[in-house]
mmCIF file with all atom_site columns, C-alpha atoms in Angstrom:
data_model
loop_
_atom_site.group_PDB
_atom_site.id
_atom_site.type_symbol
_atom_site.label_atom_id
_atom_site.label_alt_id
_atom_site.label_comp_id
_atom_site.label_asym_id
_atom_site.label_entity_id
_atom_site.label_seq_id
_atom_site.pdbx_PDB_ins_code
_atom_site.Cartn_x
_atom_site.Cartn_y
_atom_site.Cartn_z
_atom_site.occupancy
_atom_site.B_iso_or_equiv
_atom_site.pdbx_formal_charge
_atom_site.auth_seq_id
_atom_site.auth_comp_id
_atom_site.auth_asym_id
_atom_site.auth_atom_id
_atom_site.pdbx_PDB_model_num
ATOM 1   C CA . MET I 1 1   ? 24.528 18.829  90.868 1.00 65.00 ? 9   MET I CA 1
ATOM 2   C CA . ASP I 1 2   ? 26.975 16.638  89.013 1.00 89.00 ? 10  ASP I CA 1
ATOM 3   C CA . LEU I 1 3   ? 26.526 17.819  85.427 1.00 93.00 ? 11  LEU I CA 1
ATOM 4   C CA . ALA I 1 4   ? 28.492 14.914  83.977 1.00 93.00 ? 12  ALA I CA 1
ATOM 5   C CA . LEU I 1 5   ? 26.217 12.424  85.763 1.00 94.00 ? 13  LEU I CA 1
ATOM 6   C CA . HIS I 1 6   ? 23.110 14.322  84.641 1.00 95.00 ? 14  HIS I CA 1
ATOM 7   C CA . HIS I 1 7   ? 24.353 14.203  81.042 1.00 96.00 ? 15  HIS I CA 1
ATOM 8   C CA . GLU I 1 8   ? 25.135 10.475  81.309 1.00 97.00 ? 16  GLU I CA 1
ATOM 9   C CA . ILE I 1 9   ? 21.634 9.720   82.651 1.00 97.00 ? 17  ILE I CA 1
ATOM 10  C CA . GLU I 1 10  ? 20.053 11.903  79.971 1.00 97.00 ? 18  GLU I CA 1
ATOM 11  C CA . GLN I 1 11  ? 21.957 10.064  77.234 1.00 98.00 ? 19  GLN I CA 1
ATOM 12  C CA . PHE I 1 12  ? 20.955 6.694   78.722 1.00 98.00 ? 20  PHE I CA 1
ATOM 13  C CA . ILE I 1 13  ? 17.247 7.647   78.727 1.00 98.00 ? 21  ILE I CA 1
ATOM 14  C CA . PHE I 1 14  ? 17.506 9.059   75.188 1.00 98.00 ? 22  PHE I CA 1
ATOM 15  C CA . ARG I 1 15  ? 19.132 5.805   74.027 1.00 98.00 ? 23  ARG I CA 1
ATOM 16  C CA . GLU I 1 16  ? 16.408 3.749   75.691 1.00 97.00 ? 24  GLU I CA 1
ATOM 17  C CA . ALA I 1 17  ? 13.755 5.848   73.884 1.00 97.00 ? 25  ALA I CA 1
ATOM 18  C CA . ARG I 1 18  ? 15.482 5.322   70.525 1.00 98.00 ? 26  ARG I CA 1
ATOM 19  C CA . LEU I 1 19  ? 15.674 1.560   71.072 1.00 96.00 ? 27  LEU I CA 1
ATOM 20  C CA . GLN I 1 20  ? 11.963 1.465   71.890 1.00 95.00 ? 28  GLN I CA 1
ATOM 21  C CA . ASP I 1 21  ? 11.016 3.658   68.918 1.00 95.00 ? 29  ASP I CA 1
ATOM 22  C CA . THR I 1 22  ? 13.032 1.534   66.479 1.00 95.00 ? 30  THR I CA 1
ATOM 23  C CA . HIS I 1 23  ? 11.785 -1.763  67.943 1.00 91.00 ? 31  HIS I CA 1
ATOM 24  C CA . ASP I 1 24  ? 15.341 -2.846  68.824 1.00 94.00 ? 32  ASP I CA 1
ATOM 25  C CA . TYR I 1 25  ? 14.026 -5.249  71.446 1.00 91.00 ? 33  TYR I CA 1
ATOM 26  C CA . ASP I 1 26  ? 17.254 -7.138  72.129 1.00 94.00 ? 34  ASP I CA 1
ATOM 27  C CA . ALA I 1 27  ? 19.223 -3.961  72.812 1.00 97.00 ? 35  ALA I CA 1
ATOM 28  C CA . TRP I 1 28  ? 16.379 -2.605  74.985 1.00 96.00 ? 36  TRP I CA 1
ATOM 29  C CA . GLU I 1 29  ? 16.260 -5.820  77.000 1.00 96.00 ? 37  GLU I CA 1
ATOM 30  C CA . ALA I 1 30  ? 20.030 -5.625  77.514 1.00 97.00 ? 38  ALA I CA 1
ATOM 31  C CA . LEU I 1 31  ? 19.540 -2.334  79.390 1.00 98.00 ? 39  LEU I CA 1
ATOM 32  C CA . TRP I 1 32  ? 17.970 -4.156  82.365 1.00 98.00 ? 40  TRP I CA 1
ATOM 33  C CA . THR I 1 33  ? 19.585 -5.484  85.516 1.00 98.00 ? 41  THR I CA 1
ATOM 34  C CA . ASP I 1 34  ? 18.968 -9.113  86.482 1.00 97.00 ? 42  ASP I CA 1
ATOM 35  C CA . ASP I 1 35  ? 16.491 -7.978  89.152 1.00 97.00 ? 43  ASP I CA 1
ATOM 36  C CA . GLY I 1 36  ? 14.750 -5.387  86.962 1.00 97.00 ? 44  GLY I CA 1
ATOM 37  C CA . LEU I 1 37  ? 11.090 -4.439  87.405 1.00 97.00 ? 45  LEU I CA 1
ATOM 38  C CA . TYR I 1 38  ? 8.999  -2.780  84.662 1.00 96.00 ? 46  TYR I CA 1
ATOM 39  C CA . TRP I 1 39  ? 5.679  -1.327  85.813 1.00 95.00 ? 47  TRP I CA 1
ATOM 40  C CA . VAL I 1 40  ? 2.876  0.493   83.979 1.00 93.00 ? 48  VAL I CA 1
ATOM 41  C CA . PRO I 1 41  ? 0.079  1.030   86.532 1.00 93.00 ? 49  PRO I CA 1
ATOM 42  C CA . ALA I 1 42  ? -3.606 1.253   85.655 1.00 89.00 ? 50  ALA I CA 1
ATOM 43  C CA . ASN I 1 43  ? -6.154 3.469   87.401 1.00 85.00 ? 51  ASN I CA 1
ATOM 44  C CA . GLY I 1 44  ? -3.755 5.780   89.194 1.00 82.00 ? 52  GLY I CA 1
ATOM 45  C CA . ALA I 1 45  ? -0.091 6.353   89.916 1.00 80.00 ? 53  ALA I CA 1
ATOM 46  C CA . ASP I 1 46  ? 0.270  4.796   93.346 1.00 82.00 ? 54  ASP I CA 1
ATOM 47  C CA . ILE I 1 47  ? -1.789 1.631   93.275 1.00 83.00 ? 55  ILE I CA 1
ATOM 48  C CA . ASP I 1 48  ? -0.577 -1.571  94.902 1.00 85.00 ? 56  ASP I CA 1
ATOM 49  C CA . PRO I 1 49  ? 0.526  -3.724  91.943 1.00 88.00 ? 57  PRO I CA 1
ATOM 50  C CA . GLU I 1 50  ? 0.308  -6.850  94.090 1.00 86.00 ? 58  GLU I CA 1
ATOM 51  C CA . ARG I 1 51  ? -3.401 -6.242  94.786 1.00 86.00 ? 59  ARG I CA 1
ATOM 52  C CA . GLN I 1 52  ? -4.665 -4.183  91.857 1.00 86.00 ? 60  GLN I CA 1
ATOM 53  C CA . MET I 1 53  ? -4.457 -4.573  88.096 1.00 84.00 ? 61  MET I CA 1
ATOM 54  C CA . SER I 1 54  ? -1.589 -3.040  86.160 1.00 87.00 ? 62  SER I CA 1
ATOM 55  C CA . MET I 1 55  ? -1.123 -2.766  82.410 1.00 86.00 ? 63  MET I CA 1
ATOM 56  C CA . VAL I 1 56  ? 2.390  -4.138  82.863 1.00 90.00 ? 64  VAL I CA 1
ATOM 57  C CA . TYR I 1 57  ? 4.046  -5.468  85.997 1.00 92.00 ? 65  TYR I CA 1
ATOM 58  C CA . ASP I 1 58  ? 7.014  -7.480  84.790 1.00 94.00 ? 66  ASP I CA 1
ATOM 59  C CA . ASN I 1 59  ? 9.966  -8.880  86.650 1.00 95.00 ? 67  ASN I CA 1
ATOM 60  C CA . ARG I 1 60  ? 13.125 -9.686  84.700 1.00 96.00 ? 68  ARG I CA 1
ATOM 61  C CA . SER I 1 61  ? 11.954 -13.075 83.379 1.00 95.00 ? 69  SER I CA 1
ATOM 62  C CA . ARG I 1 62  ? 8.611  -11.600 82.302 1.00 94.00 ? 70  ARG I CA 1
ATOM 63  C CA . ILE I 1 63  ? 10.439 -8.773  80.477 1.00 94.00 ? 71  ILE I CA 1
ATOM 64  C CA . ALA I 1 64  ? 12.364 -11.442 78.532 1.00 93.00 ? 72  ALA I CA 1
ATOM 65  C CA . LEU I 1 65  ? 9.130  -13.300 77.743 1.00 91.00 ? 73  LEU I CA 1
ATOM 66  C CA . ARG I 1 66  ? 7.468  -10.070 76.546 1.00 85.00 ? 74  ARG I CA 1
ATOM 67  C CA . ILE I 1 67  ? 10.411 -9.426  74.226 1.00 88.00 ? 75  ILE I CA 1
ATOM 68  C CA . ARG I 1 68  ? 10.284 -12.977 72.826 1.00 87.00 ? 76  ARG I CA 1
ATOM 69  C CA . GLN I 1 69  ? 6.553  -12.535 72.152 1.00 83.00 ? 77  GLN I CA 1
ATOM 70  C CA . LEU I 1 70  ? 7.089  -9.197  70.397 1.00 79.00 ? 78  LEU I CA 1
ATOM 71  C CA . LYS I 1 71  ? 9.744  -10.778 68.166 1.00 81.00 ? 79  LYS I CA 1
ATOM 72  C CA . THR I 1 72  ? 7.495  -13.640 66.967 1.00 77.00 ? 80  THR I CA 1
ATOM 73  C CA . GLY I 1 73  ? 5.694  -11.416 64.472 1.00 68.00 ? 81  GLY I CA 1
ATOM 74  C CA . ARG I 1 74  ? 2.389  -12.763 65.778 1.00 67.00 ? 82  ARG I CA 1
ATOM 75  C CA . ARG I 1 75  ? 1.379  -9.608  67.618 1.00 61.00 ? 83  ARG I CA 1
ATOM 76  C CA . HIS I 1 76  ? -1.317 -8.660  65.118 1.00 60.00 ? 84  HIS I CA 1
ATOM 77  C CA . SER I 1 77  ? -1.838 -5.259  66.715 1.00 61.00 ? 85  SER I CA 1
ATOM 78  C CA . GLN I 1 78  ? 1.766  -4.588  65.671 1.00 65.00 ? 86  GLN I CA 1
ATOM 79  C CA . THR I 1 79  ? 1.520  -5.855  62.083 1.00 68.00 ? 87  THR I CA 1
ATOM 80  C CA . PRO I 1 80  ? 2.941  -3.757  60.594 1.00 79.00 ? 88  PRO I CA 1
ATOM 81  C CA . PRO I 1 81  ? 4.761  -2.302  63.601 1.00 82.00 ? 89  PRO I CA 1
ATOM 82  C CA . SER I 1 82  ? 3.679  1.108   64.830 1.00 87.00 ? 90  SER I CA 1
ATOM 83  C CA . GLN I 1 83  ? 5.957  3.952   63.882 1.00 94.00 ? 91  GLN I CA 1
ATOM 84  C CA . LEU I 1 84  ? 6.938  5.745   67.083 1.00 95.00 ? 92  LEU I CA 1
ATOM 85  C CA . ALA I 1 85  ? 8.639  8.989   68.065 1.00 97.00 ? 93  ALA I CA 1
ATOM 86  C CA . ARG I 1 86  ? 9.299  9.978   71.683 1.00 97.00 ? 94  ARG I CA 1
ATOM 87  C CA . VAL I 1 87  ? 10.114 13.314  73.209 1.00 98.00 ? 95  VAL I CA 1
ATOM 88  C CA . ILE I 1 88  ? 11.714 13.254  76.651 1.00 98.00 ? 96  ILE I CA 1
ATOM 89  C CA . SER I 1 89  ? 11.564 16.361  78.841 1.00 98.00 ? 97  SER I CA 1
ATOM 90  C CA . ASN I 1 90  ? 11.877 17.659  82.395 1.00 97.00 ? 98  ASN I CA 1
ATOM 91  C CA . LEU I 1 91  ? 14.569 15.175  83.369 1.00 97.00 ? 99  LEU I CA 1
ATOM 92  C CA . GLU I 1 92  ? 15.316 15.469  87.054 1.00 97.00 ? 100 GLU I CA 1
ATOM 93  C CA . LEU I 1 93  ? 17.694 13.475  89.241 1.00 96.00 ? 101 LEU I CA 1
ATOM 94  C CA . LEU I 1 94  ? 16.309 12.688  92.682 1.00 95.00 ? 102 LEU I CA 1
ATOM 95  C CA . GLU I 1 95  ? 18.019 12.079  95.992 1.00 90.00 ? 103 GLU I CA 1
ATOM 96  C CA . SER I 1 96  ? 18.763 8.433   96.613 1.00 87.00 ? 104 SER I CA 1
ATOM 97  C CA . PRO I 1 97  ? 19.433 6.773   99.970 1.00 82.00 ? 105 PRO I CA 1
ATOM 98  C CA . ASP I 1 98  ? 21.778 4.222   98.371 1.00 87.00 ? 106 ASP I CA 1
ATOM 99  C CA . ASP I 1 99  ? 24.105 3.904   95.376 1.00 89.00 ? 107 ASP I CA 1
ATOM 100 C CA . ASP I 1 100 ? 21.200 3.586   92.933 1.00 96.00 ? 108 ASP I CA 1
ATOM 101 C CA . ILE I 1 101 ? 20.408 6.622   90.789 1.00 96.00 ? 109 ILE I CA 1
ATOM 102 C CA . ARG I 1 102 ? 16.803 7.795   90.679 1.00 97.00 ? 110 ARG I CA 1
ATOM 103 C CA . ALA I 1 103 ? 15.478 9.950   87.861 1.00 98.00 ? 111 ALA I CA 1
ATOM 104 C CA . VAL I 1 104 ? 12.094 11.158  86.643 1.00 98.00 ? 112 VAL I CA 1
ATOM 105 C CA . CYS I 1 105 ? 11.022 12.673  83.347 1.00 98.00 ? 113 CYS I CA 1
ATOM 106 C CA . ASN I 1 106 ? 8.023  13.417  81.176 1.00 98.00 ? 114 ASN I CA 1
ATOM 107 C CA . VAL I 1 107 ? 7.516  11.512  77.941 1.00 98.00 ? 115 VAL I CA 1
ATOM 108 C CA . GLN I 1 108 ? 5.385  12.186  74.907 1.00 97.00 ? 116 GLN I CA 1
ATOM 109 C CA . ILE I 1 109 ? 5.016  9.348   72.423 1.00 95.00 ? 117 ILE I CA 1
ATOM 110 C CA . PHE I 1 110 ? 3.577  9.808   68.952 1.00 96.00 ? 118 PHE I CA 1
ATOM 111 C CA . GLU I 1 111 ? 2.307  6.524   67.486 1.00 93.00 ? 119 GLU I CA 1
ATOM 112 C CA . THR I 1 112 ? 1.061  6.005   63.960 1.00 92.00 ? 120 THR I CA 1
ATOM 113 C CA . ASN I 1 113 ? -0.239 2.724   62.568 1.00 87.00 ? 121 ASN I CA 1
ATOM 114 C CA . LEU I 1 114 ? -3.002 1.375   60.344 1.00 84.00 ? 122 LEU I CA 1
ATOM 115 C CA . ARG I 1 115 ? -5.646 2.379   62.919 1.00 82.00 ? 123 ARG I CA 1
ATOM 116 C CA . GLY I 1 116 ? -4.536 6.008   62.923 1.00 88.00 ? 124 GLY I CA 1
ATOM 117 C CA . ASP I 1 117 ? -2.449 8.350   65.036 1.00 92.00 ? 125 ASP I CA 1
ATOM 118 C CA . THR I 1 118 ? -2.288 8.456   68.825 1.00 89.00 ? 126 THR I CA 1
ATOM 119 C CA . MET I 1 119 ? -0.480 10.771  71.206 1.00 91.00 ? 127 MET I CA 1
ATOM 120 C CA . TRP I 1 120 ? 0.523  9.238   74.538 1.00 92.00 ? 128 TRP I CA 1
ATOM 121 C CA . ALA I 1 121 ? 1.779  11.226  77.528 1.00 94.00 ? 129 ALA I CA 1
ATOM 122 C CA . ALA I 1 122 ? 3.447  9.790   80.605 1.00 96.00 ? 130 ALA I CA 1
ATOM 123 C CA . ARG I 1 123 ? 5.598  10.439  83.623 1.00 97.00 ? 131 ARG I CA 1
ATOM 124 C CA . SER I 1 124 ? 8.437  7.944   83.905 1.00 97.00 ? 132 SER I CA 1
ATOM 125 C CA . GLN I 1 125 ? 10.459 7.034   86.968 1.00 97.00 ? 133 GLN I CA 1
ATOM 126 C CA . TYR I 1 126 ? 13.772 5.220   86.756 1.00 98.00 ? 134 TYR I CA 1
ATOM 127 C CA . THR I 1 127 ? 16.113 3.538   89.174 1.00 98.00 ? 135 THR I CA 1
ATOM 128 C CA . LEU I 1 128 ? 19.454 3.094   87.454 1.00 98.00 ? 136 LEU I CA 1
ATOM 129 C CA . ARG I 1 129 ? 22.418 1.118   88.711 1.00 97.00 ? 137 ARG I CA 1
ATOM 130 C CA . ARG I 1 130 ? 25.976 0.645   87.534 1.00 96.00 ? 138 ARG I CA 1
ATOM 131 C CA . VAL I 1 131 ? 26.740 -2.912  86.472 1.00 96.00 ? 139 VAL I CA 1
ATOM 132 C CA . ASP I 1 132 ? 30.320 -3.506  85.339 1.00 96.00 ? 140 ASP I CA 1
ATOM 133 C CA . GLY I 1 133 ? 30.700 0.251   84.873 1.00 94.00 ? 141 GLY I CA 1
ATOM 134 C CA . ALA I 1 134 ? 27.630 0.696   82.651 1.00 96.00 ? 142 ALA I CA 1
ATOM 135 C CA . LEU I 1 135 ? 24.238 2.087   83.598 1.00 97.00 ? 143 LEU I CA 1
ATOM 136 C CA . ARG I 1 136 ? 21.366 -0.400  83.677 1.00 98.00 ? 144 ARG I CA 1
ATOM 137 C CA . MET I 1 137 ? 17.683 -0.086  84.587 1.00 98.00 ? 145 MET I CA 1
ATOM 138 C CA . ALA I 1 138 ? 16.744 -1.755  87.844 1.00 98.00 ? 146 ALA I CA 1
ATOM 139 C CA . TYR I 1 139 ? 13.267 -0.210  87.840 1.00 98.00 ? 147 TYR I CA 1
ATOM 140 C CA . LYS I 1 140 ? 11.078 1.658   85.398 1.00 97.00 ? 148 LYS I CA 1
ATOM 141 C CA . LYS I 1 141 ? 7.598  2.917   86.177 1.00 97.00 ? 149 LYS I CA 1
ATOM 142 C CA . VAL I 1 142 ? 5.561  4.562   83.417 1.00 96.00 ? 150 VAL I CA 1
ATOM 143 C CA . VAL I 1 143 ? 2.435  6.392   84.559 1.00 95.00 ? 151 VAL I CA 1
ATOM 144 C CA . LEU I 1 144 ? 0.289  7.147   81.539 1.00 93.00 ? 152 LEU I CA 1
ATOM 145 C CA . ILE I 1 145 ? -1.560 10.427  82.096 1.00 93.00 ? 153 ILE I CA 1
ATOM 146 C CA . ASN I 1 146 ? -4.853 8.866   80.978 1.00 86.00 ? 154 ASN I CA 1
ATOM 147 C CA . ASN I 1 147 ? -4.450 5.520   82.751 1.00 85.00 ? 155 ASN I CA 1
ATOM 148 C CA . ASN I 1 148 ? -7.817 5.941   84.439 1.00 80.00 ? 156 ASN I CA 1
ATOM 149 C CA . LYS I 1 149 ? -9.573 5.497   81.075 1.00 78.00 ? 157 LYS I CA 1
ATOM 150 C CA . ALA I 1 150 ? -9.915 2.484   78.798 1.00 76.00 ? 158 ALA I CA 1
ATOM 151 C CA . ILE I 1 151 ? -6.712 2.051   76.794 1.00 75.00 ? 159 ILE I CA 1
ATOM 152 C CA . TYR I 1 152 ? -7.471 -0.087  73.794 1.00 69.00 ? 160 TYR I CA 1
ATOM 153 C CA . THR I 1 153 ? -4.199 -0.656  72.006 1.00 68.00 ? 161 THR I CA 1
ATOM 154 C CA . LEU I 1 154 ? -1.085 -0.264  74.082 1.00 70.00 ? 162 LEU I CA 1
ATOM 155 C CA . SER I 1 155 ? 0.901  -2.921  72.272 1.00 66.00 ? 163 SER I CA 1
ATOM 156 C CA . PHE I 1 156 ? 4.382  -1.409  72.193 1.00 70.00 ? 164 PHE I CA 1
ATOM 157 C CA . LEU I 1 157 ? 7.043  -0.743  74.803 1.00 71.00 ? 165 LEU I CA 1
ATOM 158 C CA . VAL I 1 158 ? 6.324  2.402   76.791 1.00 72.00 ? 166 VAL I CA 1
#
């Protein structure tokens, strides 16, 4: 185990969480590679996103569009914006057949807004890649623990 690499990945994921929690959308978007894919499946962890519905299944251009929409101020479910706090745990680096870095972790997200308080739990999977010496996300999959139930107001970045 390369402890320096583990620490670098951990710091990257912590930074991503902070950017999401503080609604720093431009900085969060800058973490992605040009071929990035952001996926939040519905109704299970291993569905086929090309054939079944997902909560989010965004390629790089759709990620940019989502960010532009969030920045308009017209997302009424986020007026005022939810206050968020994430806890990341159980970070594990996985074997990778190529130069990409694969990592998984558990995430707990506390959300408070005018509707009340909600606790979200998820398992996140990352594929990270070095671009000009810096880590970037090429893939992020967020499997909400309760994704088999109706989710009424998931209007922030998970």
